[in-house]
């Protein structure tokens, strides 16, 4: 780790800040909140901003970044911005147009990291989650190795500085790593990761291949019916987390974030609450 700025070196030579600000919010949350929350996050010290085409908020997030550049808070090179290639754009010929669409929404010249959001292709089209008349997902058949080659071309074209993946298991990662003619390895694998789903085997595999693990849902799985059993315990109410937090005079969320940093994992902290956005930065404290 680079101790001065708390960054990790990626396998392509670029650096990623160890703590990121996650911008995802449920559909019912007004998009304007993404603008205000991202601006505040940058004001209080976040320099790594994570979003995605799927979140449908890149216009607001880009506006926040540009406003903080315009007022002198940061320069563009101070910000590490991640976007994601959604599952309806995995056909090789759709990859660059998808990234260009994100860049147009953001009003930025490049992203710092562009990652395959999910290793399963959905039917291309306007629908983000295409389904048939019975409500079942409509899948597409795409060779992810060809998708990866299209990402490599985006990197060569300067549209993104680094390329990576998300939600890949080790077999899916190996398919990319063992691809004949591989030009660039994935720099990261962004996965759900928290004390109740510690991903230790996948993390060990990633580190053995010089791929940085990035943790989302680091404060526990989304409490959304259909995504998680709502009867399962809530991570931030865990008594062990509470005890550690009390000992260090921190919040349980800060301890959950710190847990990832201490195991060499880049971690995303997601909140639109100003008090908690600022509190979450405390995970970088020196004990």
PDB file of C-alpha atoms in Angstrom:
ATOM      1  CA  UNK A   1       0.000   0.000   0.000  1.00  0.00           C
ATOM      2  CA  UNK A   2       1.043   3.587  -0.722  1.00  0.00           C
ATOM      3  CA  UNK A   3       0.791   4.999   2.842  1.00  0.00           C
ATOM      4  CA  UNK A   4       0.677   8.661   1.825  1.00  0.00           C
ATOM      5  CA  UNK A   5      -2.604   8.437  -0.020  1.00  0.00           C
ATOM      6  CA  UNK A   6      -3.847   4.988   1.057  1.00  0.00           C
ATOM      7  CA  UNK A   7      -3.879   3.501  -2.406  1.00  0.00           C
ATOM      8  CA  UNK A   8      -3.061   0.062  -3.766  1.00  0.00           C
ATOM      9  CA  UNK A   9      -1.087  -0.526  -6.948  1.00  0.00           C
ATOM     10  CA  UNK A  10      -3.037  -2.318  -9.675  1.00  0.00           C
ATOM     11  CA  UNK A  11      -1.345  -4.887 -11.910  1.00  0.00           C
ATOM     12  CA  UNK A  12      -1.278  -2.371 -14.787  1.00  0.00           C
ATOM     13  CA  UNK A  13       0.645   0.217 -12.759  1.00  0.00           C
ATOM     14  CA  UNK A  14      -2.251   2.522 -11.873  1.00  0.00           C
ATOM     15  CA  UNK A  15      -3.286   3.098  -8.246  1.00  0.00           C
ATOM     16  CA  UNK A  16      -6.706   2.638  -6.654  1.00  0.00           C
ATOM     17  CA  UNK A  17      -7.752   4.361  -3.392  1.00  0.00           C
ATOM     18  CA  UNK A  18      -8.503   1.692  -0.778  1.00  0.00           C
ATOM     19  CA  UNK A  19     -11.761   3.343   0.295  1.00  0.00           C
ATOM     20  CA  UNK A  20     -14.449   4.085  -2.268  1.00  0.00           C
ATOM     21  CA  UNK A  21     -17.813   5.834  -2.199  1.00  0.00           C
ATOM     22  CA  UNK A  22     -20.623   3.632  -3.548  1.00  0.00           C
ATOM     23  CA  UNK A  23     -23.411   5.503  -5.342  1.00  0.00           C
ATOM     24  CA  UNK A  24     -26.049   2.797  -5.830  1.00  0.00           C
ATOM     25  CA  UNK A  25     -29.511   3.571  -4.456  1.00  0.00           C
ATOM     26  CA  UNK A  26     -32.898   1.848  -4.898  1.00  0.00           C
ATOM     27  CA  UNK A  27     -35.135   3.133  -7.713  1.00  0.00           C
ATOM     28  CA  UNK A  28     -37.421   5.017  -5.329  1.00  0.00           C
ATOM     29  CA  UNK A  29     -34.560   7.295  -4.196  1.00  0.00           C
ATOM     30  CA  UNK A  30     -34.556  10.533  -6.269  1.00  0.00           C
ATOM     31  CA  UNK A  31     -31.547  10.745  -8.599  1.00  0.00           C
ATOM     32  CA  UNK A  32     -30.860  14.259  -7.274  1.00  0.00           C
ATOM     33  CA  UNK A  33     -29.706  12.641  -4.029  1.00  0.00           C
ATOM     34  CA  UNK A  34     -26.846  10.950  -5.915  1.00  0.00           C
ATOM     35  CA  UNK A  35     -25.678  14.411  -6.974  1.00  0.00           C
ATOM     36  CA  UNK A  36     -25.720  15.867  -3.464  1.00  0.00           C
ATOM     37  CA  UNK A  37     -24.279  12.780  -1.755  1.00  0.00           C
ATOM     38  CA  UNK A  38     -21.405  12.463  -4.243  1.00  0.00           C
ATOM     39  CA  UNK A  39     -20.555  16.154  -3.952  1.00  0.00           C
ATOM     40  CA  UNK A  40     -20.492  15.852  -0.154  1.00  0.00           C
ATOM     41  CA  UNK A  41     -18.419  12.651  -0.289  1.00  0.00           C
ATOM     42  CA  UNK A  42     -15.764  14.442  -2.359  1.00  0.00           C
ATOM     43  CA  UNK A  43     -15.871  17.466  -0.034  1.00  0.00           C
ATOM     44  CA  UNK A  44     -15.136  15.354   3.053  1.00  0.00           C
ATOM     45  CA  UNK A  45     -12.337  13.353   1.436  1.00  0.00           C
ATOM     46  CA  UNK A  46     -13.530  10.479  -0.763  1.00  0.00           C
ATOM     47  CA  UNK A  47     -11.494  10.268  -3.982  1.00  0.00           C
ATOM     48  CA  UNK A  48     -12.702   6.881  -5.290  1.00  0.00           C
ATOM     49  CA  UNK A  49     -16.258   7.018  -6.682  1.00  0.00           C
ATOM     50  CA  UNK A  50     -18.054   3.844  -7.812  1.00  0.00           C
ATOM     51  CA  UNK A  51     -21.101   3.834 -10.075  1.00  0.00           C
ATOM     52  CA  UNK A  52     -22.494   1.888 -13.046  1.00  0.00           C
ATOM     53  CA  UNK A  53     -24.692   2.249 -16.104  1.00  0.00           C
ATOM     54  CA  UNK A  54     -27.239   0.036 -14.338  1.00  0.00           C
ATOM     55  CA  UNK A  55     -27.632   2.550 -11.491  1.00  0.00           C
ATOM     56  CA  UNK A  56     -28.996   5.139 -13.949  1.00  0.00           C
ATOM     57  CA  UNK A  57     -27.334   7.947 -11.991  1.00  0.00           C
ATOM     58  CA  UNK A  58     -24.131   8.583 -13.933  1.00  0.00           C
ATOM     59  CA  UNK A  59     -25.441  11.927 -15.181  1.00  0.00           C
ATOM     60  CA  UNK A  60     -25.803  13.143 -11.572  1.00  0.00           C
ATOM     61  CA  UNK A  61     -22.563  11.539 -10.355  1.00  0.00           C
ATOM     62  CA  UNK A  62     -20.656  13.070 -13.263  1.00  0.00           C
ATOM     63  CA  UNK A  63     -22.204  16.451 -12.495  1.00  0.00           C
ATOM     64  CA  UNK A  64     -21.034  16.129  -8.874  1.00  0.00           C
ATOM     65  CA  UNK A  65     -17.467  15.277  -9.933  1.00  0.00           C
ATOM     66  CA  UNK A  66     -17.332  18.126 -12.453  1.00  0.00           C
ATOM     67  CA  UNK A  67     -18.706  20.643  -9.929  1.00  0.00           C
ATOM     68  CA  UNK A  68     -16.009  19.700  -7.403  1.00  0.00           C
ATOM     69  CA  UNK A  69     -13.369  20.085 -10.140  1.00  0.00           C
ATOM     70  CA  UNK A  70     -14.846  23.457 -11.159  1.00  0.00           C
ATOM     71  CA  UNK A  71     -14.801  24.833  -7.598  1.00  0.00           C
ATOM     72  CA  UNK A  72     -11.188  23.771  -7.070  1.00  0.00           C
ATOM     73  CA  UNK A  73     -11.842  21.040  -4.480  1.00  0.00           C
ATOM     74  CA  UNK A  74     -10.149  18.426  -6.700  1.00  0.00           C
ATOM     75  CA  UNK A  75      -8.506  17.971 -10.077  1.00  0.00           C
ATOM     76  CA  UNK A  76      -9.707  15.264 -12.457  1.00  0.00           C
ATOM     77  CA  UNK A  77      -6.573  13.216 -11.774  1.00  0.00           C
ATOM     78  CA  UNK A  78      -7.390  13.221  -8.045  1.00  0.00           C
ATOM     79  CA  UNK A  79     -10.595  11.271  -8.677  1.00  0.00           C
ATOM     80  CA  UNK A  80     -10.686   7.528  -9.337  1.00  0.00           C
ATOM     81  CA  UNK A  81     -13.994   6.816 -11.064  1.00  0.00           C
ATOM     82  CA  UNK A  82     -15.345   3.318 -11.735  1.00  0.00           C
ATOM     83  CA  UNK A  83     -18.126   2.494 -14.189  1.00  0.00           C
ATOM     84  CA  UNK A  84     -19.507  -0.900 -15.183  1.00  0.00           C
ATOM     85  CA  UNK A  85     -20.488  -2.615 -18.423  1.00  0.00           C
ATOM     86  CA  UNK A  86     -24.027  -3.891 -17.966  1.00  0.00           C
ATOM     87  CA  UNK A  87     -25.142  -7.422 -18.930  1.00  0.00           C
ATOM     88  CA  UNK A  88     -27.152  -6.307 -21.996  1.00  0.00           C
ATOM     89  CA  UNK A  89     -23.955  -4.939 -23.599  1.00  0.00           C
ATOM     90  CA  UNK A  90     -21.651  -7.970 -23.399  1.00  0.00           C
ATOM     91  CA  UNK A  91     -21.569  -8.617 -27.147  1.00  0.00           C
ATOM     92  CA  UNK A  92     -18.146  -7.346 -28.300  1.00  0.00           C
ATOM     93  CA  UNK A  93     -19.582  -4.809 -30.738  1.00  0.00           C
ATOM     94  CA  UNK A  94     -21.691  -3.240 -27.952  1.00  0.00           C
ATOM     95  CA  UNK A  95     -18.877  -2.722 -25.424  1.00  0.00           C
ATOM     96  CA  UNK A  96     -17.326   0.514 -26.690  1.00  0.00           C
ATOM     97  CA  UNK A  97     -20.708   2.161 -27.444  1.00  0.00           C
ATOM     98  CA  UNK A  98     -21.807   1.298 -23.889  1.00  0.00           C
ATOM     99  CA  UNK A  99     -18.707   2.921 -22.404  1.00  0.00           C
ATOM    100  CA  UNK A 100     -19.117   5.942 -24.678  1.00  0.00           C
ATOM    101  CA  UNK A 101     -22.735   6.237 -23.478  1.00  0.00           C
ATOM    102  CA  UNK A 102     -21.546   6.292 -19.871  1.00  0.00           C
ATOM    103  CA  UNK A 103     -18.883   8.889 -20.714  1.00  0.00           C
ATOM    104  CA  UNK A 104     -21.521  11.049 -22.424  1.00  0.00           C
ATOM    105  CA  UNK A 105     -23.778  10.820 -19.345  1.00  0.00           C
ATOM    106  CA  UNK A 106     -20.836  11.625 -17.075  1.00  0.00           C
ATOM    107  CA  UNK A 107     -19.480  14.360 -19.366  1.00  0.00           C
ATOM    108  CA  UNK A 108     -15.994  12.961 -18.716  1.00  0.00           C
ATOM    109  CA  UNK A 109     -13.244  12.107 -21.216  1.00  0.00           C
ATOM    110  CA  UNK A 110     -12.325   8.812 -19.569  1.00  0.00           C
ATOM    111  CA  UNK A 111     -13.084   6.553 -16.614  1.00  0.00           C
ATOM    112  CA  UNK A 112     -10.355   5.220 -14.354  1.00  0.00           C
ATOM    113  CA  UNK A 113     -11.788   1.709 -14.203  1.00  0.00           C
ATOM    114  CA  UNK A 114     -14.313  -0.070 -16.421  1.00  0.00           C
ATOM    115  CA  UNK A 115     -15.496  -3.478 -15.276  1.00  0.00           C
ATOM    116  CA  UNK A 116     -17.813  -6.214 -16.526  1.00  0.00           C
ATOM    117  CA  UNK A 117     -20.704  -5.853 -14.077  1.00  0.00           C
ATOM    118  CA  UNK A 118     -21.911  -9.447 -14.222  1.00  0.00           C
ATOM    119  CA  UNK A 119     -20.601 -12.570 -15.982  1.00  0.00           C
ATOM    120  CA  UNK A 120     -23.993 -13.488 -17.471  1.00  0.00           C
ATOM    121  CA  UNK A 121     -25.251 -11.921 -20.692  1.00  0.00           C
ATOM    122  CA  UNK A 122     -28.813 -10.647 -21.054  1.00  0.00           C
ATOM    123  CA  UNK A 123     -30.656  -9.987 -24.317  1.00  0.00           C
ATOM    124  CA  UNK A 124     -29.482  -6.671 -25.840  1.00  0.00           C
ATOM    125  CA  UNK A 125     -32.004  -3.850 -26.054  1.00  0.00           C
ATOM    126  CA  UNK A 126     -33.438  -0.893 -24.162  1.00  0.00           C
ATOM    127  CA  UNK A 127     -34.601  -3.010 -21.215  1.00  0.00           C
ATOM    128  CA  UNK A 128     -31.991  -3.321 -18.472  1.00  0.00           C
ATOM    129  CA  UNK A 129     -33.600  -6.523 -17.179  1.00  0.00           C
ATOM    130  CA  UNK A 130     -35.318  -8.070 -20.211  1.00  0.00           C
ATOM    131  CA  UNK A 131     -37.946 -10.728 -19.450  1.00  0.00           C
ATOM    132  CA  UNK A 132     -40.384 -12.894 -21.414  1.00  0.00           C
ATOM    133  CA  UNK A 133     -44.169 -12.869 -20.992  1.00  0.00           C
ATOM    134  CA  UNK A 134     -43.788 -15.083 -17.904  1.00  0.00           C
ATOM    135  CA  UNK A 135     -41.383 -12.713 -16.221  1.00  0.00           C
ATOM    136  CA  UNK A 136     -38.343 -14.928 -16.758  1.00  0.00           C
ATOM    137  CA  UNK A 137     -35.017 -13.347 -17.665  1.00  0.00           C
ATOM    138  CA  UNK A 138     -34.039 -13.351 -21.346  1.00  0.00           C
ATOM    139  CA  UNK A 139     -30.408 -14.427 -21.616  1.00  0.00           C
ATOM    140  CA  UNK A 140     -27.937 -13.997 -24.445  1.00  0.00           C
ATOM    141  CA  UNK A 141     -25.058 -16.268 -25.481  1.00  0.00           C
ATOM    142  CA  UNK A 142     -21.747 -14.417 -25.411  1.00  0.00           C
ATOM    143  CA  UNK A 143     -18.158 -15.594 -25.050  1.00  0.00           C
ATOM    144  CA  UNK A 144     -16.780 -13.461 -22.211  1.00  0.00           C
ATOM    145  CA  UNK A 145     -13.294 -13.770 -23.713  1.00  0.00           C
ATOM    146  CA  UNK A 146     -14.520 -11.792 -26.727  1.00  0.00           C
ATOM    147  CA  UNK A 147     -16.122  -9.248 -24.387  1.00  0.00           C
ATOM    148  CA  UNK A 148     -12.776  -8.945 -22.609  1.00  0.00           C
ATOM    149  CA  UNK A 149     -10.953  -8.283 -25.895  1.00  0.00           C
ATOM    150  CA  UNK A 150     -13.375  -5.400 -26.526  1.00  0.00           C
ATOM    151  CA  UNK A 151     -12.531  -3.980 -23.071  1.00  0.00           C
ATOM    152  CA  UNK A 152      -8.820  -4.248 -23.902  1.00  0.00           C
ATOM    153  CA  UNK A 153      -9.475  -2.113 -26.999  1.00  0.00           C
ATOM    154  CA  UNK A 154     -11.266   0.485 -24.852  1.00  0.00           C
ATOM    155  CA  UNK A 155      -8.173   0.675 -22.644  1.00  0.00           C
ATOM    156  CA  UNK A 156      -5.919   1.043 -25.675  1.00  0.00           C
ATOM    157  CA  UNK A 157      -8.190   3.820 -26.977  1.00  0.00           C
ATOM    158  CA  UNK A 158      -7.771   5.762 -23.713  1.00  0.00           C
ATOM    159  CA  UNK A 159     -11.460   5.587 -22.790  1.00  0.00           C
ATOM    160  CA  UNK A 160     -10.553   3.798 -19.559  1.00  0.00           C
ATOM    161  CA  UNK A 161      -7.268   3.618 -17.687  1.00  0.00           C
ATOM    162  CA  UNK A 162      -7.864   0.129 -16.237  1.00  0.00           C
ATOM    163  CA  UNK A 163     -10.216  -2.805 -16.844  1.00  0.00           C
ATOM    164  CA  UNK A 164     -11.581  -5.420 -14.486  1.00  0.00           C
ATOM    165  CA  UNK A 165     -14.514  -7.636 -13.600  1.00  0.00           C
ATOM    166  CA  UNK A 166     -17.267  -7.982 -11.005  1.00  0.00           C
ATOM    167  CA  UNK A 167     -19.158 -10.958  -9.572  1.00  0.00           C
ATOM    168  CA  UNK A 168     -16.783 -13.461 -11.230  1.00  0.00           C
ATOM    169  CA  UNK A 169     -15.965 -16.781  -9.573  1.00  0.00           C
ATOM    170  CA  UNK A 170     -12.492 -18.265  -9.892  1.00  0.00           C
ATOM    171  CA  UNK A 171     -13.403 -20.435 -12.919  1.00  0.00           C
ATOM    172  CA  UNK A 172     -14.731 -17.396 -14.783  1.00  0.00           C
ATOM    173  CA  UNK A 173     -11.584 -15.473 -13.890  1.00  0.00           C
ATOM    174  CA  UNK A 174      -9.412 -18.337 -15.112  1.00  0.00           C
ATOM    175  CA  UNK A 175     -11.188 -18.299 -18.485  1.00  0.00           C
ATOM    176  CA  UNK A 176     -10.007 -14.718 -18.971  1.00  0.00           C
ATOM    177  CA  UNK A 177      -6.540 -15.313 -17.499  1.00  0.00           C
ATOM    178  CA  UNK A 178      -5.952 -18.384 -19.692  1.00  0.00           C
ATOM    179  CA  UNK A 179      -7.268 -16.745 -22.866  1.00  0.00           C
ATOM    180  CA  UNK A 180      -4.776 -17.055 -25.758  1.00  0.00           C
ATOM    181  CA  UNK A 181      -3.388 -13.644 -26.645  1.00  0.00           C
ATOM    182  CA  UNK A 182      -4.427 -12.012 -23.375  1.00  0.00           C
ATOM    183  CA  UNK A 183      -3.167  -8.423 -23.468  1.00  0.00           C
ATOM    184  CA  UNK A 184      -4.257  -7.148 -20.039  1.00  0.00           C
ATOM    185  CA  UNK A 185      -5.235  -9.066 -16.920  1.00  0.00           C
ATOM    186  CA  UNK A 186      -8.272  -7.895 -14.951  1.00  0.00           C
ATOM    187  CA  UNK A 187      -6.976  -5.470 -12.324  1.00  0.00           C
ATOM    188  CA  UNK A 188      -9.813  -6.254  -9.888  1.00  0.00           C
ATOM    189  CA  UNK A 189     -12.801  -8.430  -9.084  1.00  0.00           C
ATOM    190  CA  UNK A 190     -15.591  -6.547  -7.327  1.00  0.00           C
ATOM    191  CA  UNK A 191     -17.776  -8.904  -5.264  1.00  0.00           C
ATOM    192  CA  UNK A 192     -20.167  -8.868  -2.321  1.00  0.00           C
ATOM    193  CA  UNK A 193     -17.953  -9.240   0.727  1.00  0.00           C
ATOM    194  CA  UNK A 194     -18.548  -8.702   4.453  1.00  0.00           C
ATOM    195  CA  UNK A 195     -18.014 -10.637   7.717  1.00  0.00           C
ATOM    196  CA  UNK A 196     -21.049 -12.855   6.990  1.00  0.00           C
ATOM    197  CA  UNK A 197     -19.733 -13.603   3.458  1.00  0.00           C
ATOM    198  CA  UNK A 198     -15.977 -13.241   3.787  1.00  0.00           C
ATOM    199  CA  UNK A 199     -15.067 -14.734   0.360  1.00  0.00           C
ATOM    200  CA  UNK A 200     -11.735 -15.971   1.773  1.00  0.00           C
ATOM    201  CA  UNK A 201     -11.092 -18.590  -0.948  1.00  0.00           C
ATOM    202  CA  UNK A 202     -11.938 -16.221  -3.805  1.00  0.00           C
ATOM    203  CA  UNK A 203      -9.849 -13.463  -2.224  1.00  0.00           C
ATOM    204  CA  UNK A 204      -6.858 -15.794  -1.902  1.00  0.00           C
ATOM    205  CA  UNK A 205      -7.239 -16.804  -5.551  1.00  0.00           C
ATOM    206  CA  UNK A 206      -7.461 -13.160  -6.691  1.00  0.00           C
ATOM    207  CA  UNK A 207      -4.396 -12.162  -4.703  1.00  0.00           C
ATOM    208  CA  UNK A 208      -2.432 -15.130  -6.109  1.00  0.00           C
ATOM    209  CA  UNK A 209      -3.124 -13.726  -9.596  1.00  0.00           C
ATOM    210  CA  UNK A 210      -2.346 -10.099  -8.637  1.00  0.00           C
ATOM    211  CA  UNK A 211      -6.012  -9.153  -8.946  1.00  0.00           C
ATOM    212  CA  UNK A 212      -7.275  -6.702  -6.303  1.00  0.00           C
ATOM    213  CA  UNK A 213     -10.497  -7.751  -4.542  1.00  0.00           C
ATOM    214  CA  UNK A 214     -13.034  -4.923  -4.182  1.00  0.00           C
ATOM    215  CA  UNK A 215     -15.838  -5.371  -1.635  1.00  0.00           C
ATOM    216  CA  UNK A 216     -19.388  -4.150  -2.199  1.00  0.00           C
ATOM    217  CA  UNK A 217     -22.220  -4.563   0.333  1.00  0.00           C
ATOM    218  CA  UNK A 218     -19.428  -4.349   2.905  1.00  0.00           C
ATOM    219  CA  UNK A 219     -21.992  -3.331   5.535  1.00  0.00           C
ATOM    220  CA  UNK A 220     -24.128  -6.410   4.838  1.00  0.00           C
ATOM    221  CA  UNK A 221     -26.336  -7.674   2.015  1.00  0.00           C
ATOM    222  CA  UNK A 222     -29.031  -5.402   0.615  1.00  0.00           C
ATOM    223  CA  UNK A 223     -32.142  -5.885   2.782  1.00  0.00           C
ATOM    224  CA  UNK A 224     -34.354  -6.395  -0.244  1.00  0.00           C
ATOM    225  CA  UNK A 225     -36.973  -9.129  -0.460  1.00  0.00           C
ATOM    226  CA  UNK A 226     -35.978 -11.603  -3.171  1.00  0.00           C
ATOM    227  CA  UNK A 227     -32.306 -10.761  -2.752  1.00  0.00           C
ATOM    228  CA  UNK A 228     -31.795 -11.839   0.847  1.00  0.00           C
ATOM    229  CA  UNK A 229     -33.775 -13.717   3.497  1.00  0.00           C
ATOM    230  CA  UNK A 230     -35.137 -10.904   5.662  1.00  0.00           C
ATOM    231  CA  UNK A 231     -35.110 -13.264   8.664  1.00  0.00           C
ATOM    232  CA  UNK A 232     -31.316 -13.483   8.521  1.00  0.00           C
ATOM    233  CA  UNK A 233     -29.378 -11.452  11.102  1.00  0.00           C
ATOM    234  CA  UNK A 234     -28.437  -7.853  10.281  1.00  0.00           C
ATOM    235  CA  UNK A 235     -24.652  -7.453  10.088  1.00  0.00           C
ATOM    236  CA  UNK A 236     -24.499  -4.020  11.710  1.00  0.00           C
ATOM    237  CA  UNK A 237     -26.423  -5.380  14.729  1.00  0.00           C
ATOM    238  CA  UNK A 238     -23.851  -8.127  15.300  1.00  0.00           C
ATOM    239  CA  UNK A 239     -22.702  -8.206  18.965  1.00  0.00           C
ATOM    240  CA  UNK A 240     -19.053  -8.905  18.061  1.00  0.00           C
ATOM    241  CA  UNK A 241     -18.969  -5.866  15.754  1.00  0.00           C
ATOM    242  CA  UNK A 242     -20.620  -3.804  18.499  1.00  0.00           C
ATOM    243  CA  UNK A 243     -18.018  -4.892  21.051  1.00  0.00           C
ATOM    244  CA  UNK A 244     -15.079  -4.054  18.761  1.00  0.00           C
ATOM    245  CA  UNK A 245     -16.687  -0.714  17.851  1.00  0.00           C
ATOM    246  CA  UNK A 246     -17.159   0.160  21.516  1.00  0.00           C
ATOM    247  CA  UNK A 247     -13.533  -0.723  22.300  1.00  0.00           C
ATOM    248  CA  UNK A 248     -12.222   1.569  19.543  1.00  0.00           C
ATOM    249  CA  UNK A 249     -14.899   4.269  20.004  1.00  0.00           C
ATOM    250  CA  UNK A 250     -16.071   3.783  16.412  1.00  0.00           C
ATOM    251  CA  UNK A 251     -19.317   2.728  14.712  1.00  0.00           C
ATOM    252  CA  UNK A 252     -20.050  -0.865  13.699  1.00  0.00           C
ATOM    253  CA  UNK A 253     -19.983   0.288  10.068  1.00  0.00           C
ATOM    254  CA  UNK A 254     -16.458   1.665  10.475  1.00  0.00           C
ATOM    255  CA  UNK A 255     -15.318  -1.659  11.966  1.00  0.00           C
ATOM    256  CA  UNK A 256     -16.880  -3.621   9.069  1.00  0.00           C
ATOM    257  CA  UNK A 257     -15.063  -1.362   6.583  1.00  0.00           C
ATOM    258  CA  UNK A 258     -11.791  -1.547   8.503  1.00  0.00           C
ATOM    259  CA  UNK A 259     -12.051  -5.365   8.476  1.00  0.00           C
ATOM    260  CA  UNK A 260     -11.714  -5.273   4.687  1.00  0.00           C
ATOM    261  CA  UNK A 261      -8.831  -2.786   4.624  1.00  0.00           C
ATOM    262  CA  UNK A 262      -6.820  -4.898   7.060  1.00  0.00           C
ATOM    263  CA  UNK A 263      -7.127  -7.940   4.783  1.00  0.00           C
ATOM    264  CA  UNK A 264      -5.945  -6.031   1.703  1.00  0.00           C
ATOM    265  CA  UNK A 265      -9.373  -5.548   0.171  1.00  0.00           C
ATOM    266  CA  UNK A 266     -10.483  -2.276  -1.430  1.00  0.00           C
ATOM    267  CA  UNK A 267     -13.834  -1.437   0.139  1.00  0.00           C
ATOM    268  CA  UNK A 268     -16.862   0.577  -0.995  1.00  0.00           C
ATOM    269  CA  UNK A 269     -18.831   2.502   1.619  1.00  0.00           C
ATOM    270  CA  UNK A 270     -22.367   3.298   0.490  1.00  0.00           C
ATOM    271  CA  UNK A 271     -24.558   5.870   2.219  1.00  0.00           C
ATOM    272  CA  UNK A 272     -26.509   8.969   1.217  1.00  0.00           C
ATOM    273  CA  UNK A 273     -26.601  10.149   4.845  1.00  0.00           C
ATOM    274  CA  UNK A 274     -24.085  12.985   5.361  1.00  0.00           C
ATOM    275  CA  UNK A 275     -23.282  12.033   8.948  1.00  0.00           C
ATOM    276  CA  UNK A 276     -22.551   8.429   7.978  1.00  0.00           C
ATOM    277  CA  UNK A 277     -20.616   9.390   4.834  1.00  0.00           C
ATOM    278  CA  UNK A 278     -18.236  11.366   7.035  1.00  0.00           C
ATOM    279  CA  UNK A 279     -18.130   8.678   9.768  1.00  0.00           C
ATOM    280  CA  UNK A 280     -17.216   5.981   7.250  1.00  0.00           C
ATOM    281  CA  UNK A 281     -13.950   7.778   6.475  1.00  0.00           C
ATOM    282  CA  UNK A 282     -12.860   6.939  10.027  1.00  0.00           C
ATOM    283  CA  UNK A 283     -12.058   3.371   8.934  1.00  0.00           C
ATOM    284  CA  UNK A 284      -8.687   4.765   7.850  1.00  0.00           C
ATOM    285  CA  UNK A 285      -7.753   5.688  11.438  1.00  0.00           C
ATOM    286  CA  UNK A 286      -4.412   4.608  12.920  1.00  0.00           C
ATOM    287  CA  UNK A 287      -5.057   2.483  16.039  1.00  0.00           C
TER     288      UNK A 287
END
